[in-house]
PDB file of C-alpha atoms and ligand atoms in Angstrom:
ATOM      1  CA  MET A   1      94.810 103.145 143.059  1.00 39.00           C
ATOM      2  CA  THR A   2      96.608 106.038 141.437  1.00 43.00           C
ATOM      3  CA  GLN A   3     100.352 105.899 141.006  1.00 46.00           C
ATOM      4  CA  ILE A   4     102.703 108.356 139.395  1.00 49.00           C
ATOM      5  CA  ARG A   5     104.536 106.237 136.893  1.00 51.00           C
ATOM      6  CA  GLY A   6     106.168 108.873 134.781  1.00 49.00           C
ATOM      7  CA  PHE A   7     109.416 109.291 136.619  1.00 52.00           C
ATOM      8  CA  VAL A   8     111.515 106.231 135.971  1.00 59.00           C
ATOM      9  CA  ARG A   9     115.212 106.767 135.288  1.00 75.00           C
ATOM     10  CA  ALA A  10     115.803 106.504 131.557  1.00 84.00           C
ATOM     11  CA  SER A  11     117.870 103.573 130.366  1.00 93.00           C
ATOM     12  CA  ARG A  12     120.422 104.225 127.667  1.00 95.00           C
ATOM     13  CA  ARG A  13     122.717 102.247 125.431  1.00 95.00           C
ATOM     14  CA  PRO A  14     125.925 104.263 125.043  1.00 91.00           C
ATOM     15  CA  GLY A  15     127.356 104.771 121.595  1.00 91.00           C
ATOM     16  CA  ASP A  16     124.195 103.919 119.634  1.00 95.00           C
ATOM     17  CA  LEU A  17     122.275 106.657 117.865  1.00 98.00           C
ATOM     18  CA  GLY A  18     118.578 105.933 118.048  1.00 98.00           C
ATOM     19  CA  VAL A  19     115.342 107.443 119.289  1.00 98.00           C
ATOM     20  CA  HIS A  20     114.259 106.227 122.720  1.00 98.00           C
ATOM     21  CA  SER A  21     110.462 106.569 122.515  1.00 98.00           C
ATOM     22  CA  VAL A  22     107.437 107.197 120.407  1.00 98.00           C
ATOM     23  CA  ASP A  23     106.816 110.531 122.093  1.00 98.00           C
ATOM     24  CA  HIS A  24     103.329 111.122 120.686  1.00 98.00           C
ATOM     25  CA  PHE A  25     101.157 110.949 117.608  1.00 98.00           C
ATOM     26  CA  ASN A  26      98.564 113.182 116.012  1.00 97.00           C
ATOM     27  CA  LEU A  27      95.342 112.044 114.410  1.00 98.00           C
ATOM     28  CA  THR A  28      92.796 114.065 112.553  1.00 97.00           C
ATOM     29  CA  VAL A  29      89.205 112.881 112.668  1.00 98.00           C
ATOM     30  CA  PRO A  30      86.061 114.347 111.130  1.00 97.00           C
ATOM     31  CA  ASP A  31      84.252 114.663 114.471  1.00 97.00           C
ATOM     32  CA  LEU A  32      86.044 115.303 117.756  1.00 98.00           C
ATOM     33  CA  LYS A  33      82.955 114.282 119.733  1.00 97.00           C
ATOM     34  CA  GLN A  34      83.212 110.780 118.273  1.00 97.00           C
ATOM     35  CA  ALA A  35      86.869 110.591 119.302  1.00 98.00           C
ATOM     36  CA  GLU A  36      86.023 111.791 122.788  1.00 98.00           C
ATOM     37  CA  ALA A  37      83.335 109.124 123.149  1.00 98.00           C
ATOM     38  CA  PHE A  38      85.575 106.324 121.860  1.00 98.00           C
ATOM     39  CA  TYR A  39      88.821 107.084 123.692  1.00 98.00           C
ATOM     40  CA  GLY A  40      86.954 108.139 126.842  1.00 98.00           C
ATOM     41  CA  ALA A  41      85.152 104.783 126.909  1.00 98.00           C
ATOM     42  CA  PHE A  42      88.511 103.097 126.286  1.00 98.00           C
ATOM     43  CA  GLY A  43      89.752 104.498 129.604  1.00 98.00           C
ATOM     44  CA  LEU A  44      91.904 107.396 128.413  1.00 98.00           C
ATOM     45  CA  ASP A  45      91.736 110.950 129.747  1.00 98.00           C
ATOM     46  CA  LEU A  46      90.979 113.621 127.160  1.00 98.00           C
ATOM     47  CA  ARG A  47      91.738 117.267 127.721  1.00 98.00           C
ATOM     48  CA  PRO A  48      90.707 120.116 125.440  1.00 97.00           C
ATOM     49  CA  GLU A  49      93.895 121.687 124.083  1.00 95.00           C
ATOM     50  CA  GLY A  50      93.904 124.401 121.448  1.00 89.00           C
ATOM     51  CA  GLN A  51      91.455 123.376 118.737  1.00 90.00           C
ATOM     52  CA  GLY A  52      91.686 119.696 119.626  1.00 96.00           C
ATOM     53  CA  LEU A  53      92.148 117.116 122.345  1.00 98.00           C
ATOM     54  CA  GLY A  54      95.158 115.803 124.259  1.00 98.00           C
ATOM     55  CA  LEU A  55      95.225 112.089 125.104  1.00 98.00           C
ATOM     56  CA  TYR A  56      96.532 111.097 128.544  1.00 98.00           C
ATOM     57  CA  THR A  57      96.563 108.052 130.787  1.00 98.00           C
ATOM     58  CA  ARG A  58      95.415 108.407 134.381  1.00 97.00           C
ATOM     59  CA  GLY A  59      98.271 109.030 136.813  1.00 93.00           C
ATOM     60  CA  HIS A  60     100.898 109.653 134.128  1.00 95.00           C
ATOM     61  CA  PRO A  61     102.038 113.173 133.199  1.00 95.00           C
ATOM     62  CA  HIS A  62     102.893 112.394 129.576  1.00 97.00           C
ATOM     63  CA  ARG A  63     100.694 113.403 126.650  1.00 98.00           C
ATOM     64  CA  TRP A  64     100.615 110.380 124.345  1.00 98.00           C
ATOM     65  CA  GLY A  65      98.701 111.871 121.471  1.00 98.00           C
ATOM     66  CA  THR A  66      96.698 114.762 120.143  1.00 98.00           C
ATOM     67  CA  ILE A  67      93.577 114.731 118.030  1.00 98.00           C
ATOM     68  CA  ALA A  68      92.496 117.507 115.719  1.00 96.00           C
ATOM     69  CA  GLU A  69      89.493 117.921 113.480  1.00 96.00           C
ATOM     70  CA  GLY A  70      90.097 117.354 109.781  1.00 95.00           C
ATOM     71  CA  PRO A  71      88.260 116.307 106.655  1.00 95.00           C
ATOM     72  CA  LYS A  72      88.882 112.597 107.260  1.00 95.00           C
ATOM     73  CA  LYS A  73      90.517 110.293 109.736  1.00 96.00           C
ATOM     74  CA  LYS A  74      94.267 110.279 109.200  1.00 97.00           C
ATOM     75  CA  LEU A  75      97.453 109.642 111.136  1.00 97.00           C
ATOM     76  CA  THR A  76      99.028 113.074 110.616  1.00 96.00           C
ATOM     77  CA  TYR A  77     102.410 112.309 112.112  1.00 98.00           C
ATOM     78  CA  MET A  78     104.435 110.297 114.631  1.00 98.00           C
ATOM     79  CA  SER A  79     106.866 112.145 116.875  1.00 98.00           C
ATOM     80  CA  PHE A  80     109.883 110.291 118.281  1.00 98.00           C
ATOM     81  CA  GLY A  81     111.734 111.284 121.453  1.00 98.00           C
ATOM     82  CA  ALA A  82     115.547 111.494 121.492  1.00 98.00           C
ATOM     83  CA  PHE A  83     118.192 112.329 124.094  1.00 97.00           C
ATOM     84  CA  GLU A  84     119.302 115.948 123.940  1.00 97.00           C
ATOM     85  CA  ASP A  85     122.959 115.238 123.146  1.00 96.00           C
ATOM     86  CA  ASP A  86     121.926 112.951 120.263  1.00 98.00           C
ATOM     87  CA  PHE A  87     119.858 115.621 118.565  1.00 98.00           C
ATOM     88  CA  PRO A  88     122.663 117.301 116.520  1.00 98.00           C
ATOM     89  CA  GLN A  89     123.712 113.868 115.250  1.00 98.00           C
ATOM     90  CA  PHE A  90     120.197 113.152 114.026  1.00 98.00           C
ATOM     91  CA  ARG A  91     120.228 116.460 112.178  1.00 98.00           C
ATOM     92  CA  ALA A  92     123.569 115.542 110.608  1.00 98.00           C
ATOM     93  CA  ARG A  93     122.289 112.100 109.695  1.00 98.00           C
ATOM     94  CA  LEU A  94     119.290 113.504 107.822  1.00 98.00           C
ATOM     95  CA  GLN A  95     121.623 115.752 105.846  1.00 98.00           C
ATOM     96  CA  GLU A  96     124.060 112.936 105.180  1.00 97.00           C
ATOM     97  CA  HIS A  97     121.264 110.790 103.729  1.00 97.00           C
ATOM     98  CA  GLY A  98     119.798 113.661 101.719  1.00 97.00           C
ATOM     99  CA  ILE A  99     116.485 113.561 103.563  1.00 98.00           C
ATOM    100  CA  ALA A 100     114.658 116.857 103.169  1.00 96.00           C
ATOM    101  CA  GLN A 101     113.958 118.676 106.409  1.00 97.00           C
ATOM    102  CA  LEU A 102     110.459 120.143 106.452  1.00 97.00           C
ATOM    103  CA  ASP A 103     108.684 122.876 108.327  1.00 96.00           C
ATOM    104  CA  PRO A 104     106.372 121.619 111.056  1.00 95.00           C
ATOM    105  CA  PRO A 105     102.746 121.384 110.018  1.00 92.00           C
ATOM    106  CA  ARG A 106     100.661 124.490 110.757  1.00 88.00           C
ATOM    107  CA  GLY A 107      99.676 124.586 114.400  1.00 87.00           C
ATOM    108  CA  PHE A 108     102.399 122.108 115.450  1.00 89.00           C
ATOM    109  CA  GLU A 109     105.367 124.449 115.697  1.00 85.00           C
ATOM    110  CA  SER A 110     108.261 122.819 117.556  1.00 91.00           C
ATOM    111  CA  ASN A 111     112.049 122.628 117.522  1.00 88.00           C
ATOM    112  CA  GLY A 112     112.060 119.080 116.233  1.00 97.00           C
ATOM    113  CA  LEU A 113     113.357 117.662 112.957  1.00 98.00           C
ATOM    114  CA  TRP A 114     110.473 117.064 110.554  1.00 98.00           C
ATOM    115  CA  PHE A 115     110.732 114.774 107.531  1.00 98.00           C
ATOM    116  CA  ARG A 116     108.869 112.022 105.693  1.00 98.00           C
ATOM    117  CA  ASP A 117     109.399 108.272 105.528  1.00 98.00           C
ATOM    118  CA  PRO A 118     109.465 106.585 102.085  1.00 98.00           C
ATOM    119  CA  ASP A 119     105.650 106.234 102.142  1.00 97.00           C
ATOM    120  CA  GLY A 120     105.175 109.910 102.931  1.00 97.00           C
ATOM    121  CA  ILE A 121     104.327 109.383 106.614  1.00 98.00           C
ATOM    122  CA  LEU A 122     105.287 112.592 108.406  1.00 98.00           C
ATOM    123  CA  LEU A 123     107.781 112.049 111.245  1.00 98.00           C
ATOM    124  CA  GLU A 124     109.386 114.220 113.867  1.00 98.00           C
ATOM    125  CA  ILE A 125     112.444 113.652 116.054  1.00 98.00           C
ATOM    126  CA  ARG A 126     112.414 115.924 119.088  1.00 98.00           C
ATOM    127  CA  VAL A 127     114.275 116.182 122.365  1.00 98.00           C
ATOM    128  CA  ALA A 128     112.031 114.652 125.005  1.00 97.00           C
ATOM    129  CA  GLU A 129     111.980 112.729 128.261  1.00 96.00           C
ATOM    130  CA  LYS A 130     112.109 108.979 127.704  1.00 97.00           C
ATOM    131  CA  SER A 131     108.441 107.987 127.836  1.00 97.00           C
ATOM    132  CA  SER A 132     108.991 104.382 126.765  1.00 97.00           C
ATOM    133  CA  PRO A 133     109.536 102.023 129.708  1.00 97.00           C
ATOM    134  CA  SER A 134     113.090 101.397 130.899  1.00 96.00           C
ATOM    135  CA  GLU A 135     112.218  97.984 132.267  1.00 96.00           C
ATOM    136  CA  LYS A 136     109.534  95.406 131.694  1.00 97.00           C
ATOM    137  CA  SER A 137     106.134  96.764 132.687  1.00 96.00           C
ATOM    138  CA  PRO A 138     104.767  94.874 135.685  1.00 95.00           C
ATOM    139  CA  VAL A 139     101.828  92.520 135.342  1.00 96.00           C
ATOM    140  CA  SER A 140      99.473  91.857 138.223  1.00 94.00           C
ATOM    141  CA  ASN A 141      97.894  88.495 138.776  1.00 88.00           C
ATOM    142  CA  ASP A 142      95.249  87.468 141.280  1.00 87.00           C
ATOM    143  CA  PRO A 143      96.845  86.549 144.607  1.00 87.00           C
ATOM    144  CA  MET A 144      97.718  82.867 144.999  1.00 90.00           C
ATOM    145  CA  THR A 145      95.261  82.270 147.788  1.00 93.00           C
ATOM    146  CA  SER A 146      92.941  79.368 148.528  1.00 95.00           C
ATOM    147  CA  GLY A 147      89.652  79.377 150.359  1.00 96.00           C
ATOM    148  CA  THR A 148      88.593  82.819 149.084  1.00 94.00           C
ATOM    149  CA  GLN A 149      86.847  84.166 146.016  1.00 94.00           C
ATOM    150  CA  ARG A 150      89.410  86.092 144.016  1.00 94.00           C
ATOM    151  CA  ALA A 151      87.276  87.571 141.218  1.00 94.00           C
ATOM    152  CA  PRO A 152      85.282  90.746 141.925  1.00 94.00           C
ATOM    153  CA  ALA A 153      81.533  90.937 141.471  1.00 96.00           C
ATOM    154  CA  ARG A 154      80.696  92.446 138.117  1.00 93.00           C
ATOM    155  CA  SER A 155      79.383  95.596 139.779  1.00 94.00           C
ATOM    156  CA  ALA A 156      82.658  95.994 141.681  1.00 96.00           C
ATOM    157  CA  ALA A 157      85.016  95.226 138.799  1.00 95.00           C
ATOM    158  CA  GLY A 158      85.769  98.872 137.979  1.00 95.00           C
ATOM    159  CA  ILE A 159      87.036  99.844 134.563  1.00 96.00           C
ATOM    160  CA  THR A 160      90.264  99.416 132.684  1.00 98.00           C
ATOM    161  CA  ARG A 161      92.470 102.460 132.403  1.00 98.00           C
ATOM    162  CA  PRO A 162      95.572 101.995 130.234  1.00 98.00           C
ATOM    163  CA  ARG A 163      98.905 102.920 131.831  1.00 98.00           C
ATOM    164  CA  ARG A 164     100.670 104.220 128.749  1.00 98.00           C
ATOM    165  CA  LEU A 165     100.889 104.132 124.968  1.00 98.00           C
ATOM    166  CA  ALA A 166     102.575 100.869 124.033  1.00 98.00           C
ATOM    167  CA  HIS A 167     103.083 101.031 120.258  1.00 98.00           C
ATOM    168  CA  ILE A 168     101.762 102.172 116.894  1.00 98.00           C
ATOM    169  CA  LEU A 169     101.246  99.920 113.889  1.00 98.00           C
ATOM    170  CA  VAL A 170     101.233 101.688 110.545  1.00 98.00           C
ATOM    171  CA  PHE A 171     100.526 100.488 107.036  1.00 98.00           C
ATOM    172  CA  VAL A 172     103.369 100.876 104.554  1.00 98.00           C
ATOM    173  CA  SER A 173     103.653  99.904 100.904  1.00 98.00           C
ATOM    174  CA  ASP A 174     107.006  98.114 101.286  1.00 98.00           C
ATOM    175  CA  VAL A 175     107.883  96.532 104.631  1.00 98.00           C
ATOM    176  CA  GLY A 176     111.518  95.817 103.708  1.00 98.00           C
ATOM    177  CA  ARG A 177     112.078  99.418 102.661  1.00 98.00           C
ATOM    178  CA  ALA A 178     110.451 100.658 105.896  1.00 98.00           C
ATOM    179  CA  ILE A 179     112.709  98.426 108.033  1.00 98.00           C
ATOM    180  CA  GLU A 180     115.735  99.808 106.224  1.00 98.00           C
ATOM    181  CA  PHE A 181     114.625 103.442 106.626  1.00 98.00           C
ATOM    182  CA  TYR A 182     113.543 103.241 110.259  1.00 98.00           C
ATOM    183  CA  SER A 183     116.815 101.459 111.143  1.00 98.00           C
ATOM    184  CA  ARG A 184     119.136 103.766 109.218  1.00 97.00           C
ATOM    185  CA  VAL A 185     117.474 107.106 109.989  1.00 98.00           C
ATOM    186  CA  ILE A 186     115.549 106.723 113.267  1.00 97.00           C
ATOM    187  CA  GLY A 187     117.872 104.107 114.752  1.00 98.00           C
ATOM    188  CA  LEU A 188     115.202 101.530 115.566  1.00 98.00           C
ATOM    189  CA  ARG A 189     116.114  97.819 115.425  1.00 98.00           C
ATOM    190  CA  LEU A 190     114.214  94.967 113.913  1.00 98.00           C
ATOM    191  CA  SER A 191     112.741  92.672 116.562  1.00 98.00           C
ATOM    192  CA  ASP A 192     110.930  90.195 114.322  1.00 98.00           C
ATOM    193  CA  ARG A 193     109.167  90.052 110.990  1.00 98.00           C
ATOM    194  CA  SER A 194     106.942  87.829 108.915  1.00 98.00           C
ATOM    195  CA  GLY A 195     108.444  88.075 105.465  1.00 97.00           C
ATOM    196  CA  ASP A 196     107.230  91.162 103.646  1.00 97.00           C
ATOM    197  CA  GLY A 197     103.912  91.177 105.508  1.00 98.00           C
ATOM    198  CA  VAL A 198     104.734  92.685 108.887  1.00 98.00           C
ATOM    199  CA  ALA A 199     107.723  93.907 110.911  1.00 98.00           C
ATOM    200  CA  PHE A 200     108.159  94.860 114.563  1.00 98.00           C
ATOM    201  CA  MET A 201     110.845  97.319 115.692  1.00 98.00           C
ATOM    202  CA  HIS A 202     112.222  98.291 119.102  1.00 98.00           C
ATOM    203  CA  GLY A 203     114.293 101.148 120.485  1.00 98.00           C
ATOM    204  CA  VAL A 204     117.991 100.611 121.230  1.00 98.00           C
ATOM    205  CA  HIS A 205     117.742 102.360 124.604  1.00 98.00           C
ATOM    206  CA  GLY A 206     115.424  99.732 126.076  1.00 98.00           C
ATOM    207  CA  SER A 207     111.840  99.314 124.936  1.00 98.00           C
ATOM    208  CA  ASP A 208     109.014  96.862 124.545  1.00 98.00           C
ATOM    209  CA  HIS A 209     109.453  94.243 121.820  1.00 98.00           C
ATOM    210  CA  HIS A 210     107.954  96.812 119.482  1.00 98.00           C
ATOM    211  CA  MET A 211     107.329 100.530 119.693  1.00 98.00           C
ATOM    212  CA  VAL A 212     106.540 100.754 116.003  1.00 98.00           C
ATOM    213  CA  ALA A 213     105.308  98.039 113.684  1.00 98.00           C
ATOM    214  CA  MET A 214     104.616  98.091 109.946  1.00 98.00           C
ATOM    215  CA  ALA A 215     102.138  96.042 107.951  1.00 98.00           C
ATOM    216  CA  LYS A 216     101.976  95.769 104.179  1.00 98.00           C
ATOM    217  CA  SER A 217      99.260  97.670 102.372  1.00 97.00           C
ATOM    218  CA  ASN A 218      98.936  99.616  99.145  1.00 94.00           C
ATOM    219  CA  ALA A 219      99.231 102.959 100.964  1.00 96.00           C
ATOM    220  CA  PRO A 220     100.196 104.439 104.325  1.00 97.00           C
ATOM    221  CA  GLY A 221      97.711 104.615 107.198  1.00 97.00           C
ATOM    222  CA  LEU A 222      97.120 103.772 110.817  1.00 98.00           C
ATOM    223  CA  HIS A 223      96.258 100.195 111.707  1.00 98.00           C
ATOM    224  CA  HIS A 224      96.245 100.467 115.494  1.00 98.00           C
ATOM    225  CA  LEU A 225      97.318 102.309 118.597  1.00 98.00           C
ATOM    226  CA  SER A 226      98.238  99.933 121.396  1.00 98.00           C
ATOM    227  CA  TRP A 227      97.832 100.743 125.084  1.00 98.00           C
ATOM    228  CA  ASP A 228      99.479  98.886 127.938  1.00 98.00           C
ATOM    229  CA  VAL A 229      97.274  97.543 130.744  1.00 98.00           C
ATOM    230  CA  GLY A 230      98.201  95.730 133.942  1.00 98.00           C
ATOM    231  CA  SER A 231      96.833  92.211 133.421  1.00 98.00           C
ATOM    232  CA  VAL A 232      94.917  89.821 131.219  1.00 98.00           C
ATOM    233  CA  HIS A 233      91.964  90.506 133.522  1.00 97.00           C
ATOM    234  CA  GLU A 234      92.150  94.181 132.537  1.00 98.00           C
ATOM    235  CA  VAL A 235      92.312  93.270 128.841  1.00 98.00           C
ATOM    236  CA  GLY A 236      89.048  91.308 129.183  1.00 98.00           C
ATOM    237  CA  LEU A 237      87.437  93.935 131.377  1.00 98.00           C
ATOM    238  CA  GLY A 238      88.348  96.607 128.823  1.00 98.00           C
ATOM    239  CA  ALA A 239      86.680  94.619 126.055  1.00 98.00           C
ATOM    240  CA  MET A 240      83.508  94.441 128.179  1.00 98.00           C
ATOM    241  CA  GLN A 241      83.481  98.140 129.012  1.00 97.00           C
ATOM    242  CA  MET A 242      83.789  98.986 125.320  1.00 98.00           C
ATOM    243  CA  ALA A 243      81.039  96.545 124.320  1.00 98.00           C
ATOM    244  CA  ASP A 244      78.791  98.069 127.002  1.00 97.00           C
ATOM    245  CA  ARG A 245      79.293 101.475 125.352  1.00 97.00           C
ATOM    246  CA  GLY A 246      78.496 100.170 121.880  1.00 97.00           C
ATOM    247  CA  PHE A 247      82.034  99.413 120.693  1.00 98.00           C
ATOM    248  CA  SER A 248      81.733  95.672 120.407  1.00 98.00           C
ATOM    249  CA  ALA A 249      83.480  95.134 117.059  1.00 98.00           C
ATOM    250  CA  GLY A 250      87.067  94.011 117.273  1.00 98.00           C
ATOM    251  CA  TRP A 251      89.282  90.998 117.833  1.00 98.00           C
ATOM    252  CA  GLY A 252      90.284  89.210 121.002  1.00 98.00           C
ATOM    253  CA  LEU A 253      90.897  87.940 123.563  1.00 98.00           C
ATOM    254  CA  GLY A 254      94.061  86.379 122.248  1.00 98.00           C
ATOM    255  CA  ARG A 255      97.802  86.086 122.615  1.00 98.00           C
ATOM    256  CA  HIS A 256     100.334  87.168 120.027  1.00 98.00           C
ATOM    257  CA  VAL A 257     103.436  85.138 119.208  1.00 98.00           C
ATOM    258  CA  LEU A 258     105.726  88.049 118.289  1.00 98.00           C
ATOM    259  CA  GLY A 259     105.843  90.181 121.434  1.00 98.00           C
ATOM    260  CA  SER A 260     104.000  87.515 123.475  1.00 98.00           C
ATOM    261  CA  ASN A 261     101.375  90.041 124.591  1.00 98.00           C
ATOM    262  CA  TYR A 262      97.753  89.294 125.415  1.00 98.00           C
ATOM    263  CA  PHE A 263      95.454  91.452 123.311  1.00 98.00           C
ATOM    264  CA  HIS A 264      92.005  92.687 122.581  1.00 98.00           C
ATOM    265  CA  TYR A 265      91.535  95.075 119.659  1.00 98.00           C
ATOM    266  CA  VAL A 266      88.530  97.396 119.650  1.00 98.00           C
ATOM    267  CA  ARG A 267      87.507  98.821 116.316  1.00 98.00           C
ATOM    268  CA  ASP A 268      87.355 102.614 116.385  1.00 98.00           C
ATOM    269  CA  PRO A 269      84.711 104.698 114.539  1.00 98.00           C
ATOM    270  CA  TRP A 270      87.031 105.017 111.512  1.00 97.00           C
ATOM    271  CA  GLY A 271      87.925 101.371 110.874  1.00 97.00           C
ATOM    272  CA  SER A 272      91.271 101.287 112.663  1.00 98.00           C
ATOM    273  CA  TYR A 273      91.800  99.858 116.148  1.00 98.00           C
ATOM    274  CA  SER A 274      92.857 100.566 119.691  1.00 98.00           C
ATOM    275  CA  GLU A 275      94.478  97.593 121.381  1.00 98.00           C
ATOM    276  CA  TYR A 276      94.478  96.662 125.048  1.00 98.00           C
ATOM    277  CA  SER A 277      97.845  94.933 125.458  1.00 98.00           C
ATOM    278  CA  SER A 278      99.363  93.251 128.472  1.00 98.00           C
ATOM    279  CA  ASP A 279     102.616  91.509 129.317  1.00 98.00           C
ATOM    280  CA  ILE A 280     104.572  92.271 126.141  1.00 98.00           C
ATOM    281  CA  ASP A 281     108.201  91.081 125.853  1.00 98.00           C
ATOM    282  CA  TYR A 282     110.829  93.624 126.852  1.00 98.00           C
ATOM    283  CA  ILE A 283     114.212  94.242 125.198  1.00 98.00           C
ATOM    284  CA  PRO A 284     116.691  95.878 127.602  1.00 97.00           C
ATOM    285  CA  ALA A 285     119.109  98.592 126.471  1.00 96.00           C
ATOM    286  CA  ASN A 286     122.150  96.346 126.741  1.00 91.00           C
ATOM    287  CA  PHE A 287     120.623  93.375 124.931  1.00 96.00           C
ATOM    288  CA  ASP A 288     121.011  92.297 121.298  1.00 97.00           C
ATOM    289  CA  TRP A 289     117.675  90.742 120.374  1.00 98.00           C
ATOM    290  CA  ASP A 290     117.954  87.978 117.821  1.00 97.00           C
ATOM    291  CA  ALA A 291     115.594  89.137 115.052  1.00 97.00           C
ATOM    292  CA  GLY A 292     113.720  86.328 113.350  1.00 97.00           C
ATOM    293  CA  ASP A 293     111.679  85.910 110.181  1.00 98.00           C
ATOM    294  CA  HIS A 294     108.612  83.866 111.060  1.00 98.00           C
ATOM    295  CA  PRO A 295     105.964  82.267 108.836  1.00 96.00           C
ATOM    296  CA  GLY A 296     102.864  84.472 109.195  1.00 92.00           C
ATOM    297  CA  ASP A 297     100.380  81.689 109.849  1.00 92.00           C
ATOM    298  CA  ASP A 298     102.524  80.351 112.702  1.00 96.00           C
ATOM    299  CA  ALA A 299     103.469  83.701 114.232  1.00 96.00           C
ATOM    300  CA  PHE A 300     100.360  85.916 114.134  1.00 96.00           C
ATOM    301  CA  TYR A 301      98.662  84.611 117.283  1.00 98.00           C
ATOM    302  CA  VAL A 302      99.072  81.610 119.584  1.00 98.00           C
ATOM    303  CA  TRP A 303      95.380  81.433 120.416  1.00 98.00           C
ATOM    304  CA  GLY A 304      92.279  83.564 120.112  1.00 98.00           C
ATOM    305  CA  PRO A 305      89.187  83.826 117.935  1.00 98.00           C
ATOM    306  CA  VAL A 306      89.510  83.952 114.159  1.00 97.00           C
ATOM    307  CA  PRO A 307      90.287  87.603 113.270  1.00 97.00           C
ATOM    308  CA  PRO A 308      87.630  89.636 111.410  1.00 97.00           C
ATOM    309  CA  GLN A 309      88.041  89.240 107.653  1.00 96.00           C
ATOM    310  CA  ASP A 310      88.864  92.915 107.204  1.00 96.00           C
ATOM    311  CA  PHE A 311      91.248  93.089 110.177  1.00 97.00           C
ATOM    312  CA  THR A 312      94.147  94.203 108.014  1.00 95.00           C
ATOM    313  CA  PHE A 313      92.139  96.294 105.560  1.00 96.00           C
ATOM    314  CA  ASN A 314      93.461  99.834 105.260  1.00 97.00           C
ATOM    315  CA  TYR A 315      90.315 101.964 105.580  1.00 96.00           C
ATOM    316  CA  GLU A 316      92.427 105.109 105.770  1.00 93.00           C
ATOM    317  CA  ALA A 317      93.554 104.541 102.198  1.00 91.00           C
ATOM    318  CA  ALA A 318      90.143 103.423 100.941  1.00 83.00           C
TER     319      ALA A 318
HETATM  320 FE1  FE2 B   1      99.720  95.697 118.687  1.00 70.06          FE
END
């Protein structure tokens, strides 16, 4: 069933300056064919655009990411979407804080504000439609019927196609400093953290529990891209479809504590991950979420297999 899901009225919290969405990201990878095979198997739609690929989800008009060829796999930048009338204030804020405004990278010309976070991660704020959800994304469960088989035959199960980009988790060298910067400059808010190990941040204009998360490493890098799917069934089905195509390494099925989402992470060809995520907590625009600091061993996951030993290893920096 195909639905157009892109046109939901944007929610907004008046009087608060903050980005409303992760608009898109750009990755470079050494071999575009490898990216096409991986993200295609994952259930995303890839379209040739310029020298690279655009990443889309079926039935949604938004372009969530672009992939270009480069010497090694790298998260080139994250682009945040802002409301048009907020844009001049973001420009003023960068000036006020003495943050150098940069030219866009070659081939990515746009009218956005380009600058770097304290770890050197390239960021953009641009005027864009709100692509983050303005209400909790629906979750479908099997109907509550008796006397019938509710699971499909394996041959009839179909494949998982994510509905949208959910969040991006990046490595940073100092989680506390990143929280401070992304709050003060981008206008994100802390949802929850585990000491100096990991932090989860949401948008003030209504977003999932996290649209960006940061994990401690010795250098910047991409840990995972997370994609929203419609049910736990689809999370499991996605894991199977990836294993069938040779992408069996990863972690899941499990349930996180912070965000409450069900997950399965599939390791990509470059040592980072794409996550199937379902049923994540939602923080409405008019709600002040009570940010907590949670012991890591009690807050990482409620249940699931033991994570791979190198799950939090930063291969991008290696
Ligand atoms: Fe995640």
